[in-house]
Short mmCIF file of C-alpha atoms and ligand atoms in Angstrom, two decimals:
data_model
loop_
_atom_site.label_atom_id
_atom_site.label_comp_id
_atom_site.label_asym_id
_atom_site.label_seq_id
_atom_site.Cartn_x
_atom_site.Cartn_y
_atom_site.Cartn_z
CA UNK T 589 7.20 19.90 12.38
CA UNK T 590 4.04 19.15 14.78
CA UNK T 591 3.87 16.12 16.52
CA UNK T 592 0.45 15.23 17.42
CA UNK T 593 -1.30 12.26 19.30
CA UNK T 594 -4.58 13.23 20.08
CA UNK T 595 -7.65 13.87 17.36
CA UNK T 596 -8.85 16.96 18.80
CA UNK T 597 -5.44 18.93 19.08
CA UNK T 598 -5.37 17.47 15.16
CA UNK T 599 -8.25 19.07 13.89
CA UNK T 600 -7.34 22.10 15.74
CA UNK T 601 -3.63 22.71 13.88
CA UNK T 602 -5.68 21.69 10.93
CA UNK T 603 -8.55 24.02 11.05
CA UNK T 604 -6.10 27.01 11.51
CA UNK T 605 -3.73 25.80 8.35
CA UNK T 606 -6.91 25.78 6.67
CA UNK T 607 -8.19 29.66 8.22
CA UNK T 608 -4.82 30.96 6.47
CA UNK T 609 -6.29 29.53 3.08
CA UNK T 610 -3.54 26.45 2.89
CA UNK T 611 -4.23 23.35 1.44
CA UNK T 612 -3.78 19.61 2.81
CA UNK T 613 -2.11 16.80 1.42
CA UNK T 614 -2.87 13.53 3.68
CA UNK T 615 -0.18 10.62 3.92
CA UNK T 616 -1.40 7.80 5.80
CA UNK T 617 1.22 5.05 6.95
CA UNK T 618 2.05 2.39 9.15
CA UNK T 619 5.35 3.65 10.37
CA UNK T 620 8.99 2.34 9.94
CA UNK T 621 9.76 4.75 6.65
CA UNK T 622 11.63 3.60 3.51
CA UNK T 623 11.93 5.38 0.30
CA UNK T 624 8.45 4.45 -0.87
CA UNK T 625 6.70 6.29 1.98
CA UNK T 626 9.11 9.87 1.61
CA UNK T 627 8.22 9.58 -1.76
CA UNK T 628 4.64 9.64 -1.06
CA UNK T 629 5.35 12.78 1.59
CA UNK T 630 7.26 14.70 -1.08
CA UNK T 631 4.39 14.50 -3.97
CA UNK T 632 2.00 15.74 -0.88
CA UNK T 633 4.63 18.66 -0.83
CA UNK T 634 4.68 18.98 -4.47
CA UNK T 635 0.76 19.07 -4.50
CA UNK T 636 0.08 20.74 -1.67
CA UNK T 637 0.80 24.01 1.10
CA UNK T 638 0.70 21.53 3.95
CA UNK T 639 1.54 17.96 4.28
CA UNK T 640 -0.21 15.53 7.30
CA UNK T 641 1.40 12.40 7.71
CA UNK T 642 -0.01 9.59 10.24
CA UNK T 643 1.48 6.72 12.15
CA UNK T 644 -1.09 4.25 12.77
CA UNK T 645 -0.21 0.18 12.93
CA UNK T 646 -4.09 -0.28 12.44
CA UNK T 647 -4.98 -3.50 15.07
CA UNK T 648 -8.09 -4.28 13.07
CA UNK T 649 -6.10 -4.89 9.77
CA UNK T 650 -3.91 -7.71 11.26
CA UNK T 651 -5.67 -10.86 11.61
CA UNK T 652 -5.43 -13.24 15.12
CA UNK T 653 -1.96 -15.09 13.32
CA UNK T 654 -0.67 -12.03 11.75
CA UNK T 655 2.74 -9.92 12.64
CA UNK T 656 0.93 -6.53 14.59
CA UNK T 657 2.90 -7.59 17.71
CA UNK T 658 5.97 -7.60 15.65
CA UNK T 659 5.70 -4.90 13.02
CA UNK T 660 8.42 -2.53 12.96
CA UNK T 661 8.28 0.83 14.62
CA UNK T 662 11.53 3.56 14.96
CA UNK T 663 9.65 6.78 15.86
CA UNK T 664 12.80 8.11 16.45
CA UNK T 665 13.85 7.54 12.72
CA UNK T 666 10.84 8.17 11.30
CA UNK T 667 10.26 11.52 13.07
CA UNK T 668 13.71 12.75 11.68
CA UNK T 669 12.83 11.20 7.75
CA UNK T 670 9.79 12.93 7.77
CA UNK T 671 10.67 16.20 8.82
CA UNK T 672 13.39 16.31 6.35
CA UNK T 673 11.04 15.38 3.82
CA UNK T 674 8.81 18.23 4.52
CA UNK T 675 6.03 17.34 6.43
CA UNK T 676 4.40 19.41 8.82
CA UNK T 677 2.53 17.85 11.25
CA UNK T 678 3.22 14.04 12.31
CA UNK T 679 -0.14 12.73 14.12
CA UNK T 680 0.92 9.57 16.02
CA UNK T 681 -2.04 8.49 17.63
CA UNK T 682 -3.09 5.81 20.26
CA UNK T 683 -5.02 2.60 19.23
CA UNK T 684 -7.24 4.27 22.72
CA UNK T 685 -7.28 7.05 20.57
CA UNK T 686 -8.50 5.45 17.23
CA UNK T 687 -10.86 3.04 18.97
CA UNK T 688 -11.69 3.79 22.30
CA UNK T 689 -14.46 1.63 24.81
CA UNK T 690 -17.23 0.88 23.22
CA UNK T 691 -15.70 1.76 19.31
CA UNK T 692 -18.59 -0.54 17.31
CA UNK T 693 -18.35 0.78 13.59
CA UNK T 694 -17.02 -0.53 10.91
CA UNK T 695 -16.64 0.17 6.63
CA UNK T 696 -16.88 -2.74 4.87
CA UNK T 697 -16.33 -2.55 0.80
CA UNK T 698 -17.70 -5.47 -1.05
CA UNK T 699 -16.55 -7.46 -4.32
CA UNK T 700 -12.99 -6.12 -4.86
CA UNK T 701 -12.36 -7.28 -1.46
CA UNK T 702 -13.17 -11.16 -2.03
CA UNK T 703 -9.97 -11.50 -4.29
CA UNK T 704 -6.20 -11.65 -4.27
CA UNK T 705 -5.51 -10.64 -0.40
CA UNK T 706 -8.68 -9.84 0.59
CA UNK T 707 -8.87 -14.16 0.35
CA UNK T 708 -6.32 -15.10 2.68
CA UNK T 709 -6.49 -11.87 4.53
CA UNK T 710 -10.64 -11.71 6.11
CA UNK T 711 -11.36 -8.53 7.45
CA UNK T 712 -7.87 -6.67 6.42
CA UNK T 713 -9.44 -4.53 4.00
CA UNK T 714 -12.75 -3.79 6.92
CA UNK T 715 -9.99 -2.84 8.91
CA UNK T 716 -8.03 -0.88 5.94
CA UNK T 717 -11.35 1.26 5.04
CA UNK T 718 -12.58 1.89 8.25
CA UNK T 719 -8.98 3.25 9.59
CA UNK T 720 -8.65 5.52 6.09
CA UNK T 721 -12.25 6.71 6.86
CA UNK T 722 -11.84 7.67 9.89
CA UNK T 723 -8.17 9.04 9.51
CA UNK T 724 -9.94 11.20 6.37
CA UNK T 725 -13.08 12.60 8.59
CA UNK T 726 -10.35 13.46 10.90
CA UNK T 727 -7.92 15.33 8.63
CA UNK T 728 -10.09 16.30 5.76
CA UNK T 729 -7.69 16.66 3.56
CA UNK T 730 -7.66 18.03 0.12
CA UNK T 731 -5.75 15.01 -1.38
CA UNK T 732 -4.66 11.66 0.09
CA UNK T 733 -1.57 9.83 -1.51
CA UNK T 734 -1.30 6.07 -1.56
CA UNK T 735 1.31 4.12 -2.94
CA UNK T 736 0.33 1.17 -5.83
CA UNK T 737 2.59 -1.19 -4.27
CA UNK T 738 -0.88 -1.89 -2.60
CA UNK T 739 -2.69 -1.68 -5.69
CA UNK T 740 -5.66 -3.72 -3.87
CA UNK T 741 -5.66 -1.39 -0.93
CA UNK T 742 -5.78 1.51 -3.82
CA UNK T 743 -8.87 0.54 -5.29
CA UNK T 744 -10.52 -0.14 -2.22
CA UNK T 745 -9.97 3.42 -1.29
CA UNK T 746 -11.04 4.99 -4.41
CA UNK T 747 -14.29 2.96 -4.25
CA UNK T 748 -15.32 4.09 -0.53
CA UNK T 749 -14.18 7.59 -1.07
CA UNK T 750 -16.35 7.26 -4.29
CA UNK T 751 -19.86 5.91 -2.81
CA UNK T 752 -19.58 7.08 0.61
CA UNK T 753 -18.96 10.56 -0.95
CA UNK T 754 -16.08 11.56 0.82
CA UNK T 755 -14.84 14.94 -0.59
CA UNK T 756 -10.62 14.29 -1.10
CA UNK T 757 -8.97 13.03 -4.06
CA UNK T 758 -7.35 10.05 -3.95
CA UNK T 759 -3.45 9.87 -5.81
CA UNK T 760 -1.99 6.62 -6.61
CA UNK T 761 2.12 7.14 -6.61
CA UNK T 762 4.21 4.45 -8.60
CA UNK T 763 5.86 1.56 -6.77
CA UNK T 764 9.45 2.89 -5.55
CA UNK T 765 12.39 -0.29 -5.80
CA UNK T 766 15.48 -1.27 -4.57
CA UNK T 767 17.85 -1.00 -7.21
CA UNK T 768 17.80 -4.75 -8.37
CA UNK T 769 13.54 -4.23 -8.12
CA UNK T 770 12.94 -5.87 -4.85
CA UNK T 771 9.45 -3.52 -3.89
CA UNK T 772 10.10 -1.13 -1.22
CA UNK T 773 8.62 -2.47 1.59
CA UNK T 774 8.42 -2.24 5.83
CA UNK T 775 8.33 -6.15 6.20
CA UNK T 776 11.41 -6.56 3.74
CA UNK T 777 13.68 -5.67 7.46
CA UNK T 778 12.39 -9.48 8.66
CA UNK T 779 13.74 -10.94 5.39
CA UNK T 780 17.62 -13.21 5.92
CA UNK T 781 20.27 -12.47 3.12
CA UNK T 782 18.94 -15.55 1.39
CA UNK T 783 15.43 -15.08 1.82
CA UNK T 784 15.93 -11.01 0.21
CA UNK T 785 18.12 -12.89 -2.32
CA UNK T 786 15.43 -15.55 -3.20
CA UNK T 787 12.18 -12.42 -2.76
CA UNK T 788 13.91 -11.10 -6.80
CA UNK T 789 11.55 -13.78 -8.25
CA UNK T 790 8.30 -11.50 -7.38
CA UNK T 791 9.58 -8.67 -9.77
CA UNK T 792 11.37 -10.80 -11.78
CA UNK T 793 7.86 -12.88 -12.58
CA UNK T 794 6.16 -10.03 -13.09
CA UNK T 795 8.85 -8.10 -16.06
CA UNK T 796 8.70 -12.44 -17.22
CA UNK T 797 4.75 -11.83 -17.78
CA UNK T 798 5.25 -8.77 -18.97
CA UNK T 799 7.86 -9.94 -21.75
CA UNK T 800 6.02 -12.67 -22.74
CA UNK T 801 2.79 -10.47 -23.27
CA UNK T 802 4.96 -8.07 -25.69
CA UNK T 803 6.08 -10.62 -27.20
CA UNK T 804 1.98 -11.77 -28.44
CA UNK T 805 0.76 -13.88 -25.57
CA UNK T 806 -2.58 -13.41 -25.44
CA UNK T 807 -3.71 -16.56 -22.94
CA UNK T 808 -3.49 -15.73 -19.27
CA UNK T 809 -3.62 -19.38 -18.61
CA UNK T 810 -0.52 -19.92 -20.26
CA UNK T 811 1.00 -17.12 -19.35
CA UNK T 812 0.44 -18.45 -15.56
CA UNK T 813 1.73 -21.58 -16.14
CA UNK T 814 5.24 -20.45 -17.39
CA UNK T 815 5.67 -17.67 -15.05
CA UNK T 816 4.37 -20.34 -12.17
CA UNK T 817 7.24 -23.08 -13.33
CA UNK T 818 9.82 -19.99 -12.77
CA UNK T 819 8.65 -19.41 -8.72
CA UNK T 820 8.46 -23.03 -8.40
CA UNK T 821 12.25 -23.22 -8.90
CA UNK T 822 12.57 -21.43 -6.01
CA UNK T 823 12.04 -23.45 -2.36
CA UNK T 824 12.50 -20.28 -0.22
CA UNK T 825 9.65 -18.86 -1.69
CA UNK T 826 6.18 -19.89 -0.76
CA UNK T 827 3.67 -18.30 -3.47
CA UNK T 828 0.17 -17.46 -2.12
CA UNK T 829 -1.68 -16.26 -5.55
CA UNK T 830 -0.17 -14.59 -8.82
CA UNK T 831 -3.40 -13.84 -10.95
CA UNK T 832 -3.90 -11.61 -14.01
CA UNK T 833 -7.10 -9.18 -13.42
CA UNK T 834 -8.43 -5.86 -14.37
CA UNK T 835 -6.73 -2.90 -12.55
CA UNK T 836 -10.43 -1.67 -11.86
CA UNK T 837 -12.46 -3.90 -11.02
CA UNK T 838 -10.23 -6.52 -9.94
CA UNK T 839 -12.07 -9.55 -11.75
CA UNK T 840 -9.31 -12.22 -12.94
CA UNK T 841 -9.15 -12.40 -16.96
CA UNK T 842 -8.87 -15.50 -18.98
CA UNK T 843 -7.64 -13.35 -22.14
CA UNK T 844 -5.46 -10.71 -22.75
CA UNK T 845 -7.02 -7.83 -24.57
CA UNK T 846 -6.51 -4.36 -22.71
CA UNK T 847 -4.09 -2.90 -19.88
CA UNK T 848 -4.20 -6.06 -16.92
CA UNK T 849 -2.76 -6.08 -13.54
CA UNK T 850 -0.40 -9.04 -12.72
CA UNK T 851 -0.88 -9.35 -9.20
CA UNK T 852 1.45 -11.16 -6.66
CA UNK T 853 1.70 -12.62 -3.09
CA UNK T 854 4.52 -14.97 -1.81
CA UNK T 855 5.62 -16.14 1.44
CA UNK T 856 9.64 -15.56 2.24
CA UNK T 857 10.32 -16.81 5.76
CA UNK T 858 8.44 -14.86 8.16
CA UNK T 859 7.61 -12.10 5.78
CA UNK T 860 4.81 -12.02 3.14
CA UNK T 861 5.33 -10.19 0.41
CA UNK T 862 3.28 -8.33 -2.45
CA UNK T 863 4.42 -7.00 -5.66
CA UNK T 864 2.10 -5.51 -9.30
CA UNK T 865 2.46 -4.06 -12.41
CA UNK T 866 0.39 -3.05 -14.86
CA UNK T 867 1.25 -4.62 -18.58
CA UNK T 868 0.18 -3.23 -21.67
CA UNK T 869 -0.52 -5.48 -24.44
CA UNK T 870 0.85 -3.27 -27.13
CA UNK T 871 4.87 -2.27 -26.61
CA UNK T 872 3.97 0.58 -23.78
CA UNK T 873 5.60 -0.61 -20.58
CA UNK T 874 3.91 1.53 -17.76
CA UNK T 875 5.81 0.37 -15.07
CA UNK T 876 9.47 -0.25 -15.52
CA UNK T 877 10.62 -2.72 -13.81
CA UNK T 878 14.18 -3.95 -13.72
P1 AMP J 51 2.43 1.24 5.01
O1 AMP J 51 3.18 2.03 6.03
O2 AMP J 51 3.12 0.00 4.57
O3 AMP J 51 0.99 1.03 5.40
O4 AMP J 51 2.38 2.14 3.71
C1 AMP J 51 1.93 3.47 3.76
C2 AMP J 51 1.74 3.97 2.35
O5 AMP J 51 2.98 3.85 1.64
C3 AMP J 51 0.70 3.14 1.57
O6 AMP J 51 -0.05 4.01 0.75
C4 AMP J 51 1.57 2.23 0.74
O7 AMP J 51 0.96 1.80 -0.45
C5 AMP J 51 2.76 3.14 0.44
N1 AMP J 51 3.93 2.35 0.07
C6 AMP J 51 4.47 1.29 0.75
N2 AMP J 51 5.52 0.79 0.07
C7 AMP J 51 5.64 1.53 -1.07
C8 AMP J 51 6.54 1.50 -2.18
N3 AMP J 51 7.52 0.61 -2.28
N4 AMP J 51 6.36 2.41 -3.15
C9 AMP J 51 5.36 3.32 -3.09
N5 AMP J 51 4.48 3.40 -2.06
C10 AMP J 51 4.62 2.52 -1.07
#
């Protein structure tokens, strides 16, 4: 495996994977790897001759108040998880690197950013496009994976690839779990035993939404309201939003009548945590949680 820091030396182990007719399969990530993010590197190995992973914690996607200070980082670890999961070149570059003197552009997507984190979070999802923009023009890539976990980040990915007519496909990759459905996640390492104990009632509210549509609710008002009552039994957790919306376009619903997202974000301690699925108003359960 290649381990890369600089942009130039990038494109130049790129560009001669590319003269011996290989293909590229693009993994962007924050660092600190769980299962979720080798899962993602082994479908870019599935899909592709040549897998690219990056380690970028993005400054321009944390906000003044947020954790970039504090976000975890083992290159070490990581280094060793993702040669073993078949990548072949790491690029690890410099926030000099990314944005050096002067850096003044920015990719802003409208509408599906206003809602769910784009409202508490201003400016993460400027700072999530224009990082997968440039980290795209950099690797050009056949195929980029993302992970639905960040469902939100998802879409807004597919929508600037779409009208800024960037030539990759995008792949979304189901949500990988702990084994009692906790989501997979970087920040869950700043959770205390009772605060990962008490972080169950994300997926547990979703598979509660998702029963209770099977079983004929229709109303997402009062599906809210039940699901709502179940957090609210819990002090550790602080919910930000849980809203019901279409996976596309992201606008809440009032009724259930098609495939929805039920959309979380709650507050445990010092970690905030986010957690989907996608229900099906007819028996089909697409994603199987615990
Ligand atoms: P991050 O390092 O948190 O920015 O995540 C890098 C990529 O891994 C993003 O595409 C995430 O959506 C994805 N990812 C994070 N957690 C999970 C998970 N539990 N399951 C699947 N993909 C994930």
């Amino acid at each position: 495996m290649l381990e890369i820091s600089t942009i130039s030396e990038l494109q130049k182990a790129i560009r001669a994977e590319k003269a011996k007719g290989r293909s590229i399969g693009f993994v962007p990530t924050m660092g600190y790897f769980h299962e979720g993010h080798l899962t993602l590197m082994r479908e870019a190995a599935r899909r592709s001759d040549v897998v690219v992973v990056s380690i970028f914690v993005n400054p321009i996607q944390f906000g003044p108040h947020e954790d970039l200070d504090k976000y975890p980082r083992d290159i070490d670890r990581d280094r060793n998880m993702a040669r073993e999961s078949g990548v072949a070149i790491l690029f690890t570059p410099t926030a000099e690197e990314m944005y050096p003197e002067g850096y003044g552009s920015y990719v802003e997507v409208v509408d599906i950013t206003g809602v769910l984190c784009g409202k508490s979070r201003p400016g993460h999802f400027t700072g999530v496009a224009t990082v997968v923009t440039k980290l795209l023009n950099i690797v050009q890539p056949d195929r980029a994976l993302f992970g639905e976990k960040d469902w939100q980040q998802l879409a807004v990915i597919k929508k600037l690839v779409a009208d800024l007519n960037i030539n990759v496909e995008i792949i979304g990759v189901p949500t990988v779990r702990e084994e009692d459905g906790l989501a997979m996640s970087s920040r869950n390492i700043y959770l205390t035993p009772q605060e990962r104990e008490a972080a169950l009632v994300l997926s547990q509210s979703l598979k509660l939404a998702q029963d209770l549509v099977h079983g004929g609710e229709t109303s997402v008002e009062r599906m809210l309201t039940v699901v709502k009552e179940a957090i609210f039994g819990q002090d550790i957790i602080e919910l930000e939003y849980l809203e019901i919306c279409d996976p596309g376009s992201l606008k809440p619903l009032v009724k259930i009548e098609s495939e929805v997202l039920i959309a979380i974000a709650a507050r445990a301690g010092k970690a905030r945590l986010i957690d989907n699925a996608l229900i099906q108003p007819e028996l089909e359960i697409k994603d199987d949680l615990l």
